[in-house]
CSV table of C-alpha atoms and ligand atoms in Angstrom, one decimal:
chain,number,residue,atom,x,y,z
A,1,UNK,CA,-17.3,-10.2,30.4
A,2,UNK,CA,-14.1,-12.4,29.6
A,3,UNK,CA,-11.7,-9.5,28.5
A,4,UNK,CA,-12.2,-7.6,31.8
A,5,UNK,CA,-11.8,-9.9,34.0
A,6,UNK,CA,-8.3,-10.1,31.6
A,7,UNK,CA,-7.9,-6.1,31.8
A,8,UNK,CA,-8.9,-6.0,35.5
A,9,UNK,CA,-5.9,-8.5,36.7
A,10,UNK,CA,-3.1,-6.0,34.6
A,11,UNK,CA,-3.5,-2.5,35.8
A,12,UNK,CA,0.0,-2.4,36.2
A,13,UNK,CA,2.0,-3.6,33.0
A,14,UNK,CA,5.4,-2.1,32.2
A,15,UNK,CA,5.2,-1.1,28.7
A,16,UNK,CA,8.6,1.0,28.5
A,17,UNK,CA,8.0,4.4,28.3
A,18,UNK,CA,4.7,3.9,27.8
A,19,UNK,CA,2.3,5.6,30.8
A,20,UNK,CA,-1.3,5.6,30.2
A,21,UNK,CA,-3.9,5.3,27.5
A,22,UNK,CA,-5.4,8.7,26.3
A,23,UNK,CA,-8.4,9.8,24.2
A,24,UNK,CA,-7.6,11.2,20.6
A,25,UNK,CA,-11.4,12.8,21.5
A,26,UNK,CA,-11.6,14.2,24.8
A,27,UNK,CA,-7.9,13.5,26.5
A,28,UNK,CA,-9.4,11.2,29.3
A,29,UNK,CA,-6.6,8.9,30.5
A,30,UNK,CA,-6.7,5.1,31.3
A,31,UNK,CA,-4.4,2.4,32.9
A,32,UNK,CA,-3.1,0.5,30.1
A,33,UNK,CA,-4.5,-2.5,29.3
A,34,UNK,CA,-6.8,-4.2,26.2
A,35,UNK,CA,-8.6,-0.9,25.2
A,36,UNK,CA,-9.5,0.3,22.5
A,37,UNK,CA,-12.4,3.0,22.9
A,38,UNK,CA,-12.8,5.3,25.6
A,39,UNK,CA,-15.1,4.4,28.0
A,40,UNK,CA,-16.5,8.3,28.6
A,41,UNK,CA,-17.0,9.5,24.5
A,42,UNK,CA,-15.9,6.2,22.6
A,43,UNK,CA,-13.1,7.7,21.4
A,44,UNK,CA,-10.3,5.9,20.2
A,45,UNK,CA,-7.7,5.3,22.5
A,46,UNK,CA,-4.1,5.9,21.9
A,47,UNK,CA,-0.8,5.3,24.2
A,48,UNK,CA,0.6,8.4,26.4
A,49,UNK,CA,4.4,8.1,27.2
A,50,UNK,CA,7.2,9.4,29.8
A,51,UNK,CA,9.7,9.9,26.5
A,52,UNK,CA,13.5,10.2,27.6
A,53,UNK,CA,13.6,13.9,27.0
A,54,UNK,CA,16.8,15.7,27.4
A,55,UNK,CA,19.9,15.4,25.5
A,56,UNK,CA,19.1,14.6,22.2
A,57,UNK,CA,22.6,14.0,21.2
A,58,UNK,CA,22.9,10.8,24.2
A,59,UNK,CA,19.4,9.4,22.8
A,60,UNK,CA,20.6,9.7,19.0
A,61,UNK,CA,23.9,7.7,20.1
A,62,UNK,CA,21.5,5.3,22.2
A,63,UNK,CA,19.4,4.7,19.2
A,64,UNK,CA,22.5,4.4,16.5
A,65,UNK,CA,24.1,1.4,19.1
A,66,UNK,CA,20.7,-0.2,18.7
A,67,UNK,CA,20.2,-3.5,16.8
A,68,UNK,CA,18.9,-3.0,13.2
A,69,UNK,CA,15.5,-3.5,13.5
A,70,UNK,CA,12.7,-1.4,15.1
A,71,UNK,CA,13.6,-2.3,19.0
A,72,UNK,CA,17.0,0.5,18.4
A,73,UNK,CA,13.9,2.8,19.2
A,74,UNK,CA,12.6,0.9,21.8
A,75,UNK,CA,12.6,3.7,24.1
A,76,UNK,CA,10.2,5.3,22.0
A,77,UNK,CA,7.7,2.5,22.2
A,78,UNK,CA,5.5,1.0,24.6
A,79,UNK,CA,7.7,-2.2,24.7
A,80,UNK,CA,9.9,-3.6,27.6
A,81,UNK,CA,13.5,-2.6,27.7
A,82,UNK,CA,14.6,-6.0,27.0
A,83,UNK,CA,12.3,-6.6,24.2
A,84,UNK,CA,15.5,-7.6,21.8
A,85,UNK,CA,16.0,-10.4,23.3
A,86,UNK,CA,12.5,-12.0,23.5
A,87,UNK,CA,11.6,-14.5,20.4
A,88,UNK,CA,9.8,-11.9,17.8
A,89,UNK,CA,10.7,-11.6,13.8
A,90,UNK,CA,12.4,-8.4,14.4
A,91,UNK,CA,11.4,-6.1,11.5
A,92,UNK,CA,12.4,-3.1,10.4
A,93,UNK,CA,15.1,-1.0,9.4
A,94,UNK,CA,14.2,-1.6,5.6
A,95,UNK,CA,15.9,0.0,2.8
A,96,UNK,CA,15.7,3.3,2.3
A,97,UNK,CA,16.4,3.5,-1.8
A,98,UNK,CA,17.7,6.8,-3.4
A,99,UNK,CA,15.5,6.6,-6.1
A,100,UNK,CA,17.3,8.9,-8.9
A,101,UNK,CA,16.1,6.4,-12.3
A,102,UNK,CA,12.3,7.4,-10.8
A,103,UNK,CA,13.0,10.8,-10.2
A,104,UNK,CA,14.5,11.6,-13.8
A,105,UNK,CA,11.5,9.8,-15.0
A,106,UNK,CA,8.8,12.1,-12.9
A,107,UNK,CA,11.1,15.2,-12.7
A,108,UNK,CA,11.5,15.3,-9.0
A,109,UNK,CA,14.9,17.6,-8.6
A,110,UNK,CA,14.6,17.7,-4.7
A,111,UNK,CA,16.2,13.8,-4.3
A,112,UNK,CA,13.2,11.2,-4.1
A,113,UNK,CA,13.2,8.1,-1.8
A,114,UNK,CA,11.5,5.0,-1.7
A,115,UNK,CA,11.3,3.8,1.7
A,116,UNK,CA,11.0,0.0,0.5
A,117,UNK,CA,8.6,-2.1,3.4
A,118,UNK,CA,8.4,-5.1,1.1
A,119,UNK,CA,11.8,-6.2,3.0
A,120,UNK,CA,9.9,-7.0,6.1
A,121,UNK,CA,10.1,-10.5,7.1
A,122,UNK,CA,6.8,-11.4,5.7
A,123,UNK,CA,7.3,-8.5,2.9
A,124,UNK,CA,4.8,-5.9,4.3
A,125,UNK,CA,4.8,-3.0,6.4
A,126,UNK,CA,2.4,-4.9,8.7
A,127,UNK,CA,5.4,-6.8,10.5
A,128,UNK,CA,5.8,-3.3,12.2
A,129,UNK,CA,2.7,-2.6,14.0
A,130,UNK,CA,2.4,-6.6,14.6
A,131,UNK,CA,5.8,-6.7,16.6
A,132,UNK,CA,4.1,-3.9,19.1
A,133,UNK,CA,0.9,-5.8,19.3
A,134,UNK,CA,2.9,-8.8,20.4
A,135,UNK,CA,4.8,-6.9,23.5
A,136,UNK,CA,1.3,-5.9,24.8
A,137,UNK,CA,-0.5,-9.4,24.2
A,138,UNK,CA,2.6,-10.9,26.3
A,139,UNK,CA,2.2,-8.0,29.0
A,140,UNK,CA,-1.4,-8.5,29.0
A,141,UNK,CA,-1.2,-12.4,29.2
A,142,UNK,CA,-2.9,-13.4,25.8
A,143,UNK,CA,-2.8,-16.7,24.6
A,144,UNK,CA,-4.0,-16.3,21.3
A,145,UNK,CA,-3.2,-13.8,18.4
A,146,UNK,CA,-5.9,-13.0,16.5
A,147,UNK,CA,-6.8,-10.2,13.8
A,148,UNK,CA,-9.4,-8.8,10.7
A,149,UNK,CA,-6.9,-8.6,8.0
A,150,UNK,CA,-7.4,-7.5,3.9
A,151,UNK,CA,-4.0,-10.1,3.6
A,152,UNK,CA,-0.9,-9.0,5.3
A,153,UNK,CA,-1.8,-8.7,8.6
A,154,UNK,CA,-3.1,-12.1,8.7
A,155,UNK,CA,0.1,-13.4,7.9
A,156,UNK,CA,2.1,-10.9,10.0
A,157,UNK,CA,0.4,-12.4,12.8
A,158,UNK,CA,0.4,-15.8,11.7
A,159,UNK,CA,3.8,-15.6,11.7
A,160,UNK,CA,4.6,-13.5,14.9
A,161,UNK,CA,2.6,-16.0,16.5
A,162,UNK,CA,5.0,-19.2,15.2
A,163,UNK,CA,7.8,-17.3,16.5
A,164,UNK,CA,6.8,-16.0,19.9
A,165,UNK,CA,4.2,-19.2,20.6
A,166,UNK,CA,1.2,-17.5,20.4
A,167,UNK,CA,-1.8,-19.8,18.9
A,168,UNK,CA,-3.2,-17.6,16.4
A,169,UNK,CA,-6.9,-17.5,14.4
A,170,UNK,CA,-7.3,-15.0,11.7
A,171,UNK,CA,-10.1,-13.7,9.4
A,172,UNK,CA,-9.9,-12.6,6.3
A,173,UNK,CA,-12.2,-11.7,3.6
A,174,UNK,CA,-12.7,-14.8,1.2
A,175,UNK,CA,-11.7,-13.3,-2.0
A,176,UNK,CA,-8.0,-12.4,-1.1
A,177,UNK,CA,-4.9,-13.0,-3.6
A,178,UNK,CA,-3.7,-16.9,-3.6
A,179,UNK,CA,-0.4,-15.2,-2.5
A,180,UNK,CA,-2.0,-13.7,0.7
A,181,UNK,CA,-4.1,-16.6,1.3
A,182,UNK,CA,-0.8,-18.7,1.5
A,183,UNK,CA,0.8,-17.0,3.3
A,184,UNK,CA,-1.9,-16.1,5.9
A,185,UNK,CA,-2.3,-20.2,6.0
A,186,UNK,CA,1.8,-21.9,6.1
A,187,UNK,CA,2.6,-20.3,9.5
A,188,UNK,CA,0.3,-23.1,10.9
A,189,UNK,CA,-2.1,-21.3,12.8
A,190,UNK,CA,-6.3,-21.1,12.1
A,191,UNK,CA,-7.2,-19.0,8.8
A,192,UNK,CA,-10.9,-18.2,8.5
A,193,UNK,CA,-11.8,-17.0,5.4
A,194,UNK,CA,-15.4,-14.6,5.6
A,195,UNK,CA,-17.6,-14.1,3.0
A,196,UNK,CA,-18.0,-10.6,3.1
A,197,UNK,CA,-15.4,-7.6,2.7
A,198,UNK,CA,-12.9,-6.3,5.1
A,199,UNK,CA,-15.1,-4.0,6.7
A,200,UNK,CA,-17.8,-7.5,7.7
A,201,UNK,CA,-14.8,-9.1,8.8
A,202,UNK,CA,-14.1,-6.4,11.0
A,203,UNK,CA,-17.5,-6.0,12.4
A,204,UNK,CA,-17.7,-9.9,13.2
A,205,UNK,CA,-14.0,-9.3,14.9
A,206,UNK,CA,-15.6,-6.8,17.0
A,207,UNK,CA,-18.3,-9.4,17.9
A,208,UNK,CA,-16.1,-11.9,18.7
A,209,UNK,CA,-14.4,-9.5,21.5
A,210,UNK,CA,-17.7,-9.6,23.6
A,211,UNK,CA,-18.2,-13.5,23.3
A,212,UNK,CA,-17.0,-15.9,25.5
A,213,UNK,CA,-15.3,-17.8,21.9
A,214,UNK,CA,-13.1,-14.6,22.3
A,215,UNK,CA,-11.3,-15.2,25.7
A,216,UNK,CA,-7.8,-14.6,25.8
A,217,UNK,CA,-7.5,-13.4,22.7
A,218,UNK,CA,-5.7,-10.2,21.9
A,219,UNK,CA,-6.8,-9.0,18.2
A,220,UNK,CA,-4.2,-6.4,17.2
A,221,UNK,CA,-5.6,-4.6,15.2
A,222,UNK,CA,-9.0,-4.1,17.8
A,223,UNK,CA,-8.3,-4.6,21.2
A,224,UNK,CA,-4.9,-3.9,20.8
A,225,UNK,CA,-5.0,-1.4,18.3
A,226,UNK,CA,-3.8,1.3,20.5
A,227,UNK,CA,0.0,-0.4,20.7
A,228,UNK,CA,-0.4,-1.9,16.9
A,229,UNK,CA,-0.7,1.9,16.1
A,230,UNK,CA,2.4,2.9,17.4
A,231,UNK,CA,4.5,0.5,15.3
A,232,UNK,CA,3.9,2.9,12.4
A,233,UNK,CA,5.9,5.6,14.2
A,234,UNK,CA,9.2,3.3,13.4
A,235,UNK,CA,8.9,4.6,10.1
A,236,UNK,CA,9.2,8.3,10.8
A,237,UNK,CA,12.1,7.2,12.8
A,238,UNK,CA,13.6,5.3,9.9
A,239,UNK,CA,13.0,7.7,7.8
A,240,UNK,CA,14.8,10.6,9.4
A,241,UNK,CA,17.5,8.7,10.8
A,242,UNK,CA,18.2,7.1,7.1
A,243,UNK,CA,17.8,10.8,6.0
A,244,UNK,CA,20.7,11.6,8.3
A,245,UNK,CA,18.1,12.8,11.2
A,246,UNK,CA,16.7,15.3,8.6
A,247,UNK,CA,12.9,15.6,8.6
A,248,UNK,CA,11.6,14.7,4.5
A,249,UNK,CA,10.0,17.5,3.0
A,250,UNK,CA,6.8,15.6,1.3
A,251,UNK,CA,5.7,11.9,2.3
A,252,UNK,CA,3.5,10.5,-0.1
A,253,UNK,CA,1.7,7.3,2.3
A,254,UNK,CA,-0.8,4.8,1.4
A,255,UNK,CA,-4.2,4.5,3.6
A,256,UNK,CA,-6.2,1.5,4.5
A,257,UNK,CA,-7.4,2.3,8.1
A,258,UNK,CA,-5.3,5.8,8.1
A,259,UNK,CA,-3.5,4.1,11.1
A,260,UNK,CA,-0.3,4.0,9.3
A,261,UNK,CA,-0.5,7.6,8.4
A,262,UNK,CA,-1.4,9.0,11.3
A,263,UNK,CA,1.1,7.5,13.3
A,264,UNK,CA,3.7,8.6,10.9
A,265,UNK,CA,2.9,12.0,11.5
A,266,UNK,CA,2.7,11.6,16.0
A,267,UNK,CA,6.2,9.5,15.1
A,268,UNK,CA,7.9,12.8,13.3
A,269,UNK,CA,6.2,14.9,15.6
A,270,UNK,CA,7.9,12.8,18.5
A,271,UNK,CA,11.4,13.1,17.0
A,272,UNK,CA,10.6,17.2,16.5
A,273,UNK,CA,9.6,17.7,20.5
A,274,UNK,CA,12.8,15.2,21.5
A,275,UNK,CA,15.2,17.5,19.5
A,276,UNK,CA,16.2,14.6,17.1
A,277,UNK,CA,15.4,16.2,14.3
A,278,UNK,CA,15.3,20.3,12.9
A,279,UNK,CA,11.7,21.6,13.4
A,280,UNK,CA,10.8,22.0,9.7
A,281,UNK,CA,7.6,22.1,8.0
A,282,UNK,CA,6.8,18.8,6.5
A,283,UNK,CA,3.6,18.2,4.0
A,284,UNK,CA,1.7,14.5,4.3
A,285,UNK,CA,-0.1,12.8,1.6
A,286,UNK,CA,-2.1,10.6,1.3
A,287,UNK,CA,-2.6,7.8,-0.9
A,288,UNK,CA,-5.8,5.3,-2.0
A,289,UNK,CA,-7.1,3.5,-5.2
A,290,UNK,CA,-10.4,5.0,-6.7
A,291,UNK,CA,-12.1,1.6,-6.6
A,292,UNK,CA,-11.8,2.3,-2.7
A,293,UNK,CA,-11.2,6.2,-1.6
A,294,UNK,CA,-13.9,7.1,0.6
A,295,UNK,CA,-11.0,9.9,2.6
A,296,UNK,CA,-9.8,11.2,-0.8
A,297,UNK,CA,-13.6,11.8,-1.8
A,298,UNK,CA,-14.0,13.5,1.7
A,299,UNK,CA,-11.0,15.6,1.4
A,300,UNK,CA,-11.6,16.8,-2.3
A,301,UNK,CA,-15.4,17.9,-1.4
A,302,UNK,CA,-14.0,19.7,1.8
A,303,UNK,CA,-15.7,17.4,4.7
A,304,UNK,CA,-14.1,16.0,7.7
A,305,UNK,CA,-16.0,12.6,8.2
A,306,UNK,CA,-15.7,10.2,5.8
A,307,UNK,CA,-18.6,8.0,3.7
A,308,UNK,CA,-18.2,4.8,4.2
A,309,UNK,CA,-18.2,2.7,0.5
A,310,UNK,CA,-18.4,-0.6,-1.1
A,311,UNK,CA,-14.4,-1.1,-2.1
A,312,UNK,CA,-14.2,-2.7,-5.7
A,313,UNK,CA,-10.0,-2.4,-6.7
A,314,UNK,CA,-6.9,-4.4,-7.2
A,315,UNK,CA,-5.8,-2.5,-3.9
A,316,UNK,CA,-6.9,-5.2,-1.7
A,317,UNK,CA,-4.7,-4.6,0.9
A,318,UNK,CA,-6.0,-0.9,0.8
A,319,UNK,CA,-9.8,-1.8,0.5
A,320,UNK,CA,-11.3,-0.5,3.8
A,321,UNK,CA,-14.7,0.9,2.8
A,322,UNK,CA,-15.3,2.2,6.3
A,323,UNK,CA,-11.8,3.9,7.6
A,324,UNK,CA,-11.2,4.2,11.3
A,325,UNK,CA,-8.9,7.4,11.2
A,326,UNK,CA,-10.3,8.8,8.3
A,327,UNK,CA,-10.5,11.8,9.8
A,328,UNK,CA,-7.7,12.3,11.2
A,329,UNK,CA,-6.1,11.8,8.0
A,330,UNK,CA,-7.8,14.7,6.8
A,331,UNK,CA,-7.0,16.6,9.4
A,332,UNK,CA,-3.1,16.1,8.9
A,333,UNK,CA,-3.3,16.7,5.5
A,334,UNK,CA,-4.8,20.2,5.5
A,335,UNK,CA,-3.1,21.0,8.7
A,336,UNK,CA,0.2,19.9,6.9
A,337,UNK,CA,-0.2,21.2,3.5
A,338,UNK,CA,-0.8,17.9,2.0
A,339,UNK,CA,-3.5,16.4,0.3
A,340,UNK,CA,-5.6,13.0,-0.5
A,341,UNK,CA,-5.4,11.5,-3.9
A,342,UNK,CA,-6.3,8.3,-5.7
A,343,UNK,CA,-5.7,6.6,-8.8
A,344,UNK,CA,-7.8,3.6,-10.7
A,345,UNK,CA,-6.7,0.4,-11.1
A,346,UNK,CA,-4.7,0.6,-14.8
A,347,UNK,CA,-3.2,4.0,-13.1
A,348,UNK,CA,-1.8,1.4,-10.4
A,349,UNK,CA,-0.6,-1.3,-12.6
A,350,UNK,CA,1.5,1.2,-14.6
A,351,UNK,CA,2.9,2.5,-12.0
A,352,UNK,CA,4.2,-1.1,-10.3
A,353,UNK,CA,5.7,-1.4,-13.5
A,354,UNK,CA,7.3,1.5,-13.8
A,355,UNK,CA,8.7,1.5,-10.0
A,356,UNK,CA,10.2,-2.3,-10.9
A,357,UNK,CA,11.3,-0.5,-14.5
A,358,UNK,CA,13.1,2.1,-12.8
A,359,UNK,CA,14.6,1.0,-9.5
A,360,UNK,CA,14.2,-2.8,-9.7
A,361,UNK,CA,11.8,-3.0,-7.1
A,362,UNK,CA,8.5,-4.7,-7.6
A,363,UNK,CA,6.0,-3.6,-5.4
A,364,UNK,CA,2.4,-4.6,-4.7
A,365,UNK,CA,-0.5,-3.3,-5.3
A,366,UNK,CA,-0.6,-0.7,-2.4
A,367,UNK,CA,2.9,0.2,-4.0
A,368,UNK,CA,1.5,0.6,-7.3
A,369,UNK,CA,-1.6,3.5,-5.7
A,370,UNK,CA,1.4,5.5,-3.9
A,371,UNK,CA,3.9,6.0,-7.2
A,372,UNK,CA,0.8,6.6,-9.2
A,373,UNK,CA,-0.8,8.9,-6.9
A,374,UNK,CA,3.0,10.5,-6.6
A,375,UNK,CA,3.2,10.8,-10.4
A,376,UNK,CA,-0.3,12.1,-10.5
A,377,UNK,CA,0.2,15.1,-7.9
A,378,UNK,CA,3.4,16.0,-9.6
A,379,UNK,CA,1.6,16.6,-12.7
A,380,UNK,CA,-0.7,18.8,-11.2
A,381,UNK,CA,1.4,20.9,-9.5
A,382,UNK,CA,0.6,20.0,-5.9
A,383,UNK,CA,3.6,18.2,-4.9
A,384,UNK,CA,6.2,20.0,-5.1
A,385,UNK,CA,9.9,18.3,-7.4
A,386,UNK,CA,12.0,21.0,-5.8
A,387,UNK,CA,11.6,19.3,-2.6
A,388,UNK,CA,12.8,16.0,-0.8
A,389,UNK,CA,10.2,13.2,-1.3
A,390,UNK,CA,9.6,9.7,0.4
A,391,UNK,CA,7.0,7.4,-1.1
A,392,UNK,CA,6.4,4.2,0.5
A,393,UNK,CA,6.5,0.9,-0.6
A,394,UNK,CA,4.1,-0.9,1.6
A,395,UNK,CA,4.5,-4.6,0.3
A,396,UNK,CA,6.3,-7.3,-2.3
A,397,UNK,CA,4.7,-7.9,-5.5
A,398,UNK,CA,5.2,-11.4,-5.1
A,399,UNK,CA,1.9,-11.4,-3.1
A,400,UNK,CA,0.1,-9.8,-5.6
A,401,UNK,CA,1.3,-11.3,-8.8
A,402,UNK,CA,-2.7,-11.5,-10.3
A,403,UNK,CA,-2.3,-7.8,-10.8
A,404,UNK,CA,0.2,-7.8,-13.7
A,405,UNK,CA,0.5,-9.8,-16.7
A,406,UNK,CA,4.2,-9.9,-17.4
A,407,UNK,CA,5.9,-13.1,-19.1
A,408,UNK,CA,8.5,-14.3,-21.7
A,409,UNK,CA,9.8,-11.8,-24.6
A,410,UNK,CA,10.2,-15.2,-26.4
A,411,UNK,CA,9.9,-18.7,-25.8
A,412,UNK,CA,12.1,-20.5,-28.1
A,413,UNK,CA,14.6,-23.8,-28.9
A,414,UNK,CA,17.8,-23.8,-27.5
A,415,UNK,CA,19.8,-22.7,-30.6
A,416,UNK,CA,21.2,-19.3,-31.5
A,417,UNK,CA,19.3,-19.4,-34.6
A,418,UNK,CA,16.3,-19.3,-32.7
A,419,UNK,CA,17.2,-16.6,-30.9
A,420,UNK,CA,18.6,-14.5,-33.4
A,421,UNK,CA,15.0,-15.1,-35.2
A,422,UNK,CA,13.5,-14.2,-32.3
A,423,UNK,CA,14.6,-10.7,-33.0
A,424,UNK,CA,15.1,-8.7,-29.9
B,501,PLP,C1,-2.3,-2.5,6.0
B,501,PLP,C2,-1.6,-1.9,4.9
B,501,PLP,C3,-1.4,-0.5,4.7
B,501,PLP,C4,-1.9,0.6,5.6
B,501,PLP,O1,-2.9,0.3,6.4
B,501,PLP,P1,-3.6,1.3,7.5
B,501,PLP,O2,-4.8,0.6,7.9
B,501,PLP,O3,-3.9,2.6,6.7
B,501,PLP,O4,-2.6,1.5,8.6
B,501,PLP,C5,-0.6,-0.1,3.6
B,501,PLP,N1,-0.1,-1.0,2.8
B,501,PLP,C6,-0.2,-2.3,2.9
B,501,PLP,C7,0.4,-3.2,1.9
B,501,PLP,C8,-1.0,-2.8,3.9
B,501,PLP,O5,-1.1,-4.1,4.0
């Protein structure tokens, strides 16, 4: 088969820190290469690391000399040591906003932050966990970039690939947002719209793998989910470095895949073991729309697998019916004290506008479920205002703009008395 005759020929890839590939399920180990599934229980695969333990206080001052992007944590990641220099977008090391106007609003005492991911280069989160991907399609001597996206992936990649002269073919369901279609499309590369949801785009992705039509192709988010993954961790490390290398008490996160989330939690637990951070309790929640919360279902009737469902929501960029770490999520969120939550689609659009209201920062969609699931848990008591809370902003609003109806107070002549009729 085409992609191990690719795996077969890179058995010995340096990936920085980065040692082996290990099963979430059963801990067997495997060289790294373009894995995704473990070979003995089809598990899913994650990366294993030599991390530079020792003095903390030398690896803080390492990472605080870094650039200001993710590669100051570089030796963190399974990237090369000289991965700053190579052609890549560079995200990361978004704004971390102090958001007190919110916090009056929702009666959050603790301090509340909103770690604002709409600042990536192509204003989502996804620019992370693509930057990763990259590093290992170089290692592993990919030509093409490839990926199943709900919208920002695809033009994460799309435009990683521009950058680092990759060709790149993406898939997408055919009913995304004209903003995500766009820019999925500009960066030049092959956008194939599916007709189906996320979760047959995915399937067909899988598909593709196994076909000859599929050689030399490294999709990030399947055969090289493993390093995609870890590009999540960076906002752990953000977070706690912007905090002043203070763990946050709550993190309210949004989940797709539950990739994001999970890695958020190995990238805290990371900065705990290296002595980066004070080992403190820290609570994780989690974050979907009703029109698509298959994990929230499962962890409100007590289960550990998730359903699988048919998404219907605004929260495209959140609609996976069928989650890959569902439950892992649920297992971080009662082993953390957290919880799963969701909120329907008005609940969403209220809160987008009350985020931009507040702090001046319009968010998408995905932004929208993790204020309004925020606002929701504080009202029934589960989160907790005494404490210090970081919601995420996932993605810009400007890529979602169907979602809210917002225009003109007036539209009027050019003449004072116009506008003083006008009345506002
Ligand atoms: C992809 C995405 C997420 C999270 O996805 P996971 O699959 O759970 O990692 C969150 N927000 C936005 C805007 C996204 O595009």
């Amino acid at each position: 088969m085409a992609v191990q005759s690719v795996e077969s020929s890179t058995t010995s890839v340096a990936l920085g820190p980065a040692t082996a590939l290990s099963c979430r399920e059963c801990g067997e180990r495997f060289d790294l290469g373009p894995i995704f599934a473990c070979a003995a229980c089809f598990g899913p695969l994650e990366v294993a690391y030599d991390l530079p333990t020792g003095d903390p206080e030398a690896l803080r001052r390492r990472i605080e000399a870094g650039p200001d992007n993710i590669w100051r944590y570089a030796p963190l990641l399974p990237v090369p040591a000289d991965v700053a220099d190579k052609p890549g977008l560079n995200p990361g090391f978004t704004k971390l906003v102090k958001a007190d106007n919110l916090a009056r609003e929702l009666g959050v005492t603790g301090g509340l932050y909103v770690k604002d991911d709409s600042g990536n280069p192509t204003h989502s989160f996804k620019d992370r966990v693509v930057a990763i991907a990259v590093e290992a399609a170089r290692a592993f001597g990919f030509t093409t970039l490839s990926c199943s996206s709900t919208g920002n992936l695809a033009g994460a990649v799309g435009a990683a690939a521009a950058r680092a002269g990759f060709k790149s073919c993406v898939f997408i369901p055919h009913d995304l947002e004209a903003g995500k279609v766009v820019m999925a499309a500009v960066y030049g590369g092959d956008l194939v719209g599916i007709e189906g949801t996320y979760d047959d785009v995915n399937r067909f992705c899988s598909e593709l793998i196994g076909d000859p039509l599929g050689e030399g192709w490294g999709f990030v988010n399947v055969n090289l989910r493993p390093y995609y993954g870890e590009g999540s961790k960076t906002l752990a490390y953000e977070i706690c470095e912007q905090l002043g290398w203070r763990l946050p008490d709550q993190l309210v996160i949004p989940i797709a895949s539950g990739s994001q989330l999970t890695k958020i939690d190995k990238g805290l637990k990371e900065l705990i073991a290296l002595g980066l951070v004070e080992d403190r309790p820290y609570r994780i929640f989690g974050a979907q729309a009703e029109g698509c919360s298959p994990v929230s279902r499962a962890f409100k009737d007590g289960h550990g697998v998730v359903r699988p469902v048919k998404p219907d929501t605004i929260a495209k960029s959140l609609a996976i019916g069928n989650p890959a770490d569902g439950p892992y999520v649920l297992d971080i969120a009662r082993r953390t004290g957290g919880a799963v939550e969701d909120v329907d689609d008005a609940e969403i659009v209220d809160a987008i506008r009350l985020l931009a209201r507040t702090e001046g920062i319009f968010a998408e969609t995905a932004g929208g479920v993790t204020v309004g699931v925020t606002r929701k848990l504080l009202e029934q008591g589960v989160l907790d205002p005494s404490l210090t809370t970081v919601v995420l902003n996932t993605g810009d609003g400007l890529k979602t703009l169907d979602a809210v109806t917002a225009g003109p107070s007036a539209v009027i002549r050019p003449s004072l008395e116009a506008f003083r009729a006008a009345g506002l």
